[in-house]
Amino acid sequence: MSPRVAPATRDRLRIAIQKSGRLAEPARALLTACGLSWRESRDKLFCYGESLPIDLLLVRDDDIPGLIADGVCDFGVVGRNELDEQAGERARIGLPQAFREFRALGFGQCRLMLAVPDSWDWQGPQQLQGQRIATSYPAILAQWLQDQAIDASVVELSGSVEIAPRLGTADAICDLVSSGATLAANQLKPVETLLDSEAVLAGPSREFEDERAGLAAMLLRRIDGVLKLKDSKLLMFRAHRDMVAELSRLLPDADPLVQLPASGDGPLSLQTMCHGAITWQRLEELERAGAQGLMVLKVERSLA
Ligand code: ATP
Ligand code: ZN
């Protein structure tokens, strides 16, 4: 193996995201919500960061872990399934772990599942003994089989895994599932979950030693701010002092009520950040419990 060249010192951060596909739009939306904006190149593969020295590289999702490992990119938005698979493959061939998951991003949810023909009477993993399992995730599957002490053969396929049992090239499959409709259409049923996946922010195992350290810390802080507020709303209302305890009880998913300065001994002005869904039904319930002038406000950003 040729000696590793240390990544050159850089003063800009480079993030790889999927060029097109399920994670492309939500990844851009998240980074835009973090205050990033870009000028796109003509080939649309590289976007130069305008608001901050943070550039985007638009690639295939499969390439993202390797780009981080090679120091070409600093971060990437990729499915945990892809990241764990490539980490498993690196371990298998004796390469050091060069990337890791920094944050789970709350979109692109799916599960890596084992599925068997509908006709099987599923008794448990031992049934896979001696069978052929088709997958695009050989490293994760091999590890799982080893953990379960099952000797089965892994048939690696790059796509259309779900038709392998019908074609006779495998007995069962291990593939990504979200709704389960594709499995059902191929007379397969999911029986075991190997991995709960979602999009993650992946980054290098090594710390940054140049300007990128500060940029990375800022990016992570902004991502945390966006993720924390994703489903949060600011709730404002007035209420008499003796109603406050009951109103707090009705808001178990909210921060403690904050009392805003008010004069006289009329109703208190209160506010709280609520992290669960605020339905009309909930508002009516709060009103019946003594909340007046209820207002629900969208929260755009916060450094709290
Ligand atoms: P690329 O051209 O970038 O290689 P792809 O075809 O490999 O694209 P997509 O189908 O866009 O990738 O899926 C990207 C990621 O979306 C998956 O790796 C996975 O993490 C997530 N995902 C969420 N739901 C599903 C699903 N039902 N099937 C496949 N992937 C899903
Ligand atoms: Zn891919």
XYZ file of C-alpha atoms and ligand atoms in Angstrom:
336
model
C 0.000 0.000 0.000
C 1.340 3.457 -0.857
C 1.999 5.740 2.117
C -0.899 8.026 3.012
C -0.395 11.670 2.146
C -1.730 13.862 4.931
C -4.610 16.024 3.657
C -3.354 19.463 2.761
C -4.088 22.317 5.116
C -7.284 24.049 4.035
C -9.193 27.081 5.171
C -12.496 26.103 3.546
C -14.782 23.263 4.528
C -16.051 20.886 1.863
C -19.264 18.918 2.300
C -20.287 16.063 -0.027
C -23.986 15.539 -0.642
C -25.901 13.314 -3.029
C -26.172 14.897 -6.497
C -29.625 13.453 -7.073
C -31.691 10.928 -5.193
C -33.595 10.658 -1.960
C -31.112 12.564 0.206
C -30.230 15.361 -2.229
C -33.005 17.872 -1.515
C -33.316 17.373 2.256
C -29.520 17.671 2.619
C -29.521 21.008 0.771
C -32.521 22.211 2.745
C -30.777 21.419 6.034
C -27.576 23.222 5.033
C -29.569 26.189 3.711
C -31.382 26.378 7.051
C -27.892 26.564 8.612
C -27.314 29.803 6.701
C -25.187 28.411 3.883
C -25.571 29.592 0.299
C -23.606 28.721 -2.831
C -22.747 29.693 -6.348
C -23.147 26.663 -8.604
C -20.500 25.726 -11.144
C -21.507 25.078 -14.736
C -21.053 21.318 -14.408
C -23.171 21.416 -11.224
C -20.716 19.161 -9.382
C -19.178 21.815 -7.178
C -20.938 24.667 -5.404
C -18.762 27.480 -4.080
C -19.846 28.689 -0.645
C -20.811 32.374 -0.717
C -22.121 33.170 2.749
C -19.374 31.127 4.446
C -16.226 29.307 3.293
C -18.162 26.031 3.081
C -18.355 24.403 -0.375
C -20.494 21.536 -1.638
C -19.480 18.614 -3.760
C -22.360 16.820 -5.513
C -21.650 13.113 -5.857
C -23.138 9.615 -5.717
C -23.955 8.614 -2.162
C -21.734 5.509 -2.421
C -18.687 7.738 -2.942
C -19.186 9.874 0.177
C -17.461 7.719 2.851
C -14.425 7.229 0.580
C -14.179 10.961 -0.166
C -14.042 11.629 3.581
C -11.525 8.822 4.136
C -9.268 10.281 1.443
C -9.555 13.808 2.837
C -11.149 15.113 -0.383
C -14.225 16.148 1.604
C -14.523 17.040 5.267
C -18.145 16.081 5.849
C -20.860 14.278 3.963
C -24.582 13.624 4.197
C -25.125 9.919 3.643
C -27.348 7.068 4.817
C -26.125 5.244 7.918
C -26.563 2.047 5.872
C -23.902 3.190 3.402
C -21.565 4.515 6.084
C -21.734 1.359 8.225
C -21.345 -0.899 5.202
C -18.199 0.862 4.076
C -16.837 0.959 7.639
C -17.437 -2.819 7.818
C -15.695 -3.350 4.505
C -12.693 -1.279 5.612
C -12.450 -3.321 8.788
C -12.645 -6.556 6.789
C -9.703 -5.618 4.583
C -7.701 -4.196 7.483
C -7.947 -0.474 6.757
C -8.132 1.940 9.704
C -11.497 3.597 10.416
C -11.251 6.994 8.752
C -14.798 8.340 9.148
C -17.557 8.343 11.711
C -21.142 9.464 12.253
C -21.379 12.963 13.785
C -25.142 13.576 13.808
C -28.340 11.730 12.893
C -30.290 14.130 10.686
C -33.895 12.949 10.951
C -34.656 12.264 7.273
C -34.123 9.360 4.842
C -35.391 6.868 7.403
C -35.389 3.235 6.322
C -34.436 -0.145 7.701
C -32.007 -2.742 6.478
C -34.079 -5.897 6.774
C -33.905 -9.548 6.101
C -36.826 -10.750 3.998
C -37.882 -14.271 3.094
C -40.486 -15.654 0.662
C -44.085 -15.264 1.873
C -44.428 -19.037 1.887
C -41.788 -19.509 4.635
C -43.061 -20.157 8.132
C -40.544 -17.898 9.912
C -39.204 -19.455 13.116
C -36.091 -17.303 13.599
C -32.610 -16.622 12.207
C -31.522 -20.279 12.526
C -33.702 -20.994 9.500
C -31.095 -19.226 7.369
C -28.491 -21.878 8.067
C -27.023 -23.061 4.741
C -29.180 -20.654 2.676
C -28.118 -18.069 0.070
C -28.926 -14.442 0.910
C -28.755 -11.711 -1.738
C -27.770 -8.188 -0.652
C -26.005 -4.953 -1.563
C -24.794 -4.802 2.063
C -22.431 -7.790 2.337
C -20.344 -6.440 5.232
C -23.322 -5.622 7.493
C -24.995 -8.918 6.624
C -21.819 -10.973 7.186
C -21.344 -9.350 10.608
C -24.965 -10.034 11.567
C -24.723 -13.675 10.450
C -21.549 -14.041 12.492
C -23.240 -12.500 15.559
C -26.107 -14.977 15.155
C -23.648 -17.869 14.611
C -25.285 -18.708 11.271
C -23.411 -20.189 8.359
C -25.099 -18.873 5.200
C -23.710 -17.674 1.894
C -23.873 -14.003 0.993
C -24.665 -13.265 -2.665
C -23.557 -9.724 -3.415
C -25.756 -7.848 -5.909
C -25.562 -4.159 -6.769
C -29.276 -3.714 -7.489
C -32.669 -5.387 -7.946
C -31.967 -7.543 -4.919
C -35.662 -8.204 -4.366
C -36.069 -10.304 -7.511
C -33.200 -12.691 -6.638
C -35.436 -15.313 -4.938
C -37.779 -15.399 -7.945
C -34.822 -15.763 -10.297
C -33.492 -18.599 -8.171
C -30.166 -16.868 -7.450
C -30.884 -16.611 -3.699
C -33.258 -18.012 -1.067
C -33.696 -14.823 0.974
C -32.638 -11.180 0.729
C -31.277 -8.404 2.926
C -32.283 -4.975 1.622
C -33.474 -1.485 2.540
C -37.147 -1.222 3.352
C -39.267 1.847 3.992
C -42.925 1.070 3.222
C -42.486 -2.647 2.481
C -44.448 -2.312 -0.799
C -41.533 -3.511 -2.967
C -41.135 -6.624 -0.828
C -44.846 -7.386 -0.966
C -44.847 -6.965 -4.756
C -42.137 -9.621 -4.923
C -43.908 -12.067 -2.573
C -41.398 -11.448 0.205
C -41.949 -10.601 3.864
C -39.600 -8.758 6.228
C -38.586 -10.842 9.242
C -35.522 -9.297 10.949
C -34.115 -5.745 11.215
C -30.338 -5.529 10.868
C -30.071 -1.731 11.013
C -32.304 1.292 11.634
C -31.030 3.853 9.174
C -31.470 7.524 8.408
C -29.355 10.237 6.821
C -26.368 11.177 8.958
C -23.669 13.800 8.910
C -20.447 11.842 8.477
C -17.019 13.314 9.093
C -13.415 12.322 9.653
C -12.231 10.288 12.640
C -9.296 12.696 12.969
C -9.630 16.171 14.427
C -9.079 19.169 12.167
C -5.851 21.009 12.861
C -6.395 24.100 10.719
C -9.075 26.738 10.023
C -11.576 23.969 9.400
C -11.825 23.208 13.137
C -13.670 26.467 13.826
C -15.867 26.115 10.746
C -16.752 22.528 11.686
C -17.703 23.569 15.233
C -19.910 26.342 13.849
C -21.566 24.019 11.357
C -22.318 21.419 14.030
C -23.747 24.045 16.356
C -26.022 25.370 13.620
C -27.133 21.866 12.635
C -27.977 21.158 16.285
C -29.956 24.406 16.389
C -31.939 23.470 13.274
C -32.571 19.878 14.409
C -33.686 20.968 17.855
C -36.210 23.406 16.455
C -37.477 21.206 13.638
C -40.778 20.433 15.327
C -40.711 23.220 17.910
C -43.129 26.137 18.172
C -43.260 29.071 20.527
C -46.533 29.097 22.422
C -47.724 32.374 23.993
C -50.824 32.997 26.092
C -52.247 34.750 29.152
C -53.566 32.950 32.207
C -54.445 33.589 35.836
C -51.874 32.505 38.384
C -54.020 29.696 39.819
C -54.394 28.079 36.349
C -50.662 27.790 35.690
C -50.101 24.397 37.341
C -52.863 22.753 35.298
C -51.650 24.386 32.075
C -48.109 23.122 32.729
C -49.510 19.630 33.191
C -51.094 19.862 29.732
C -47.704 20.739 28.218
C -45.434 17.801 29.112
C -43.504 18.211 25.821
C -42.737 21.892 26.439
C -39.978 23.721 28.300
C -40.980 25.177 31.711
C -43.367 28.143 31.332
C -41.659 31.525 31.325
C -43.511 34.469 32.778
C -43.153 37.715 30.843
C -43.098 40.989 32.771
C -46.632 42.340 33.280
C -48.069 45.113 35.386
C -51.019 44.930 37.812
C -52.616 41.792 39.104
C -54.451 40.746 35.918
C -53.584 37.567 34.018
C -49.926 36.574 33.641
C -48.283 36.656 30.201
C -46.634 33.309 29.594
C -44.587 31.633 26.933
C -42.907 28.301 26.323
C -41.145 26.395 23.590
C -43.230 23.345 22.750
C -41.427 20.421 21.101
C -44.428 18.279 20.145
C -47.269 18.847 17.684
C -49.696 21.612 18.619
C -53.027 20.583 17.146
C -56.263 22.602 17.212
C -57.573 20.067 19.707
C -54.676 20.780 22.056
C -55.199 24.529 21.784
C -58.886 24.125 22.629
C -57.976 21.988 25.617
C -55.536 24.655 26.846
C -58.232 27.292 26.364
C -60.702 25.290 28.446
C -57.996 25.039 31.152
C -57.754 28.848 31.312
C -55.310 29.956 28.603
C -56.393 33.170 26.835
C -55.153 34.753 23.608
C -53.222 31.638 22.576
C -50.657 32.192 19.846
C -48.440 29.614 18.142
C -45.317 31.056 16.531
C -42.880 29.424 14.170
C -39.297 29.559 15.486
C -36.723 30.100 12.805
C -33.444 29.842 14.674
C -32.050 29.829 18.191
C -28.716 29.676 19.966
C -30.331 28.582 23.216
P -26.853 7.346 -6.123
O -27.112 7.674 -7.544
O -26.441 8.574 -5.337
O -25.920 6.187 -5.925
P -28.863 5.598 -4.905
O -29.785 5.004 -5.909
O -27.790 4.748 -4.320
O -28.285 6.958 -5.510
P -31.138 6.516 -3.301
O -32.118 5.495 -3.795
O -31.386 7.944 -3.604
O -29.620 6.160 -3.661
O -31.041 6.315 -1.711
C -30.155 7.059 -0.937
C -30.345 6.688 0.506
O -31.687 6.956 0.903
C -30.161 5.225 0.873
O -28.811 4.860 1.003
C -30.883 5.165 2.198
O -30.051 5.623 3.243
C -32.036 6.158 2.045
N -33.363 5.531 1.839
C -34.510 5.873 2.483
N -35.535 5.107 2.117
C -35.071 4.239 1.215
C -35.659 3.188 0.465
N -36.937 2.879 0.566
N -34.874 2.528 -0.416
C -33.589 2.870 -0.568
N -32.975 3.831 0.139
C -33.706 4.518 1.026
Zn -25.894 4.881 -4.379
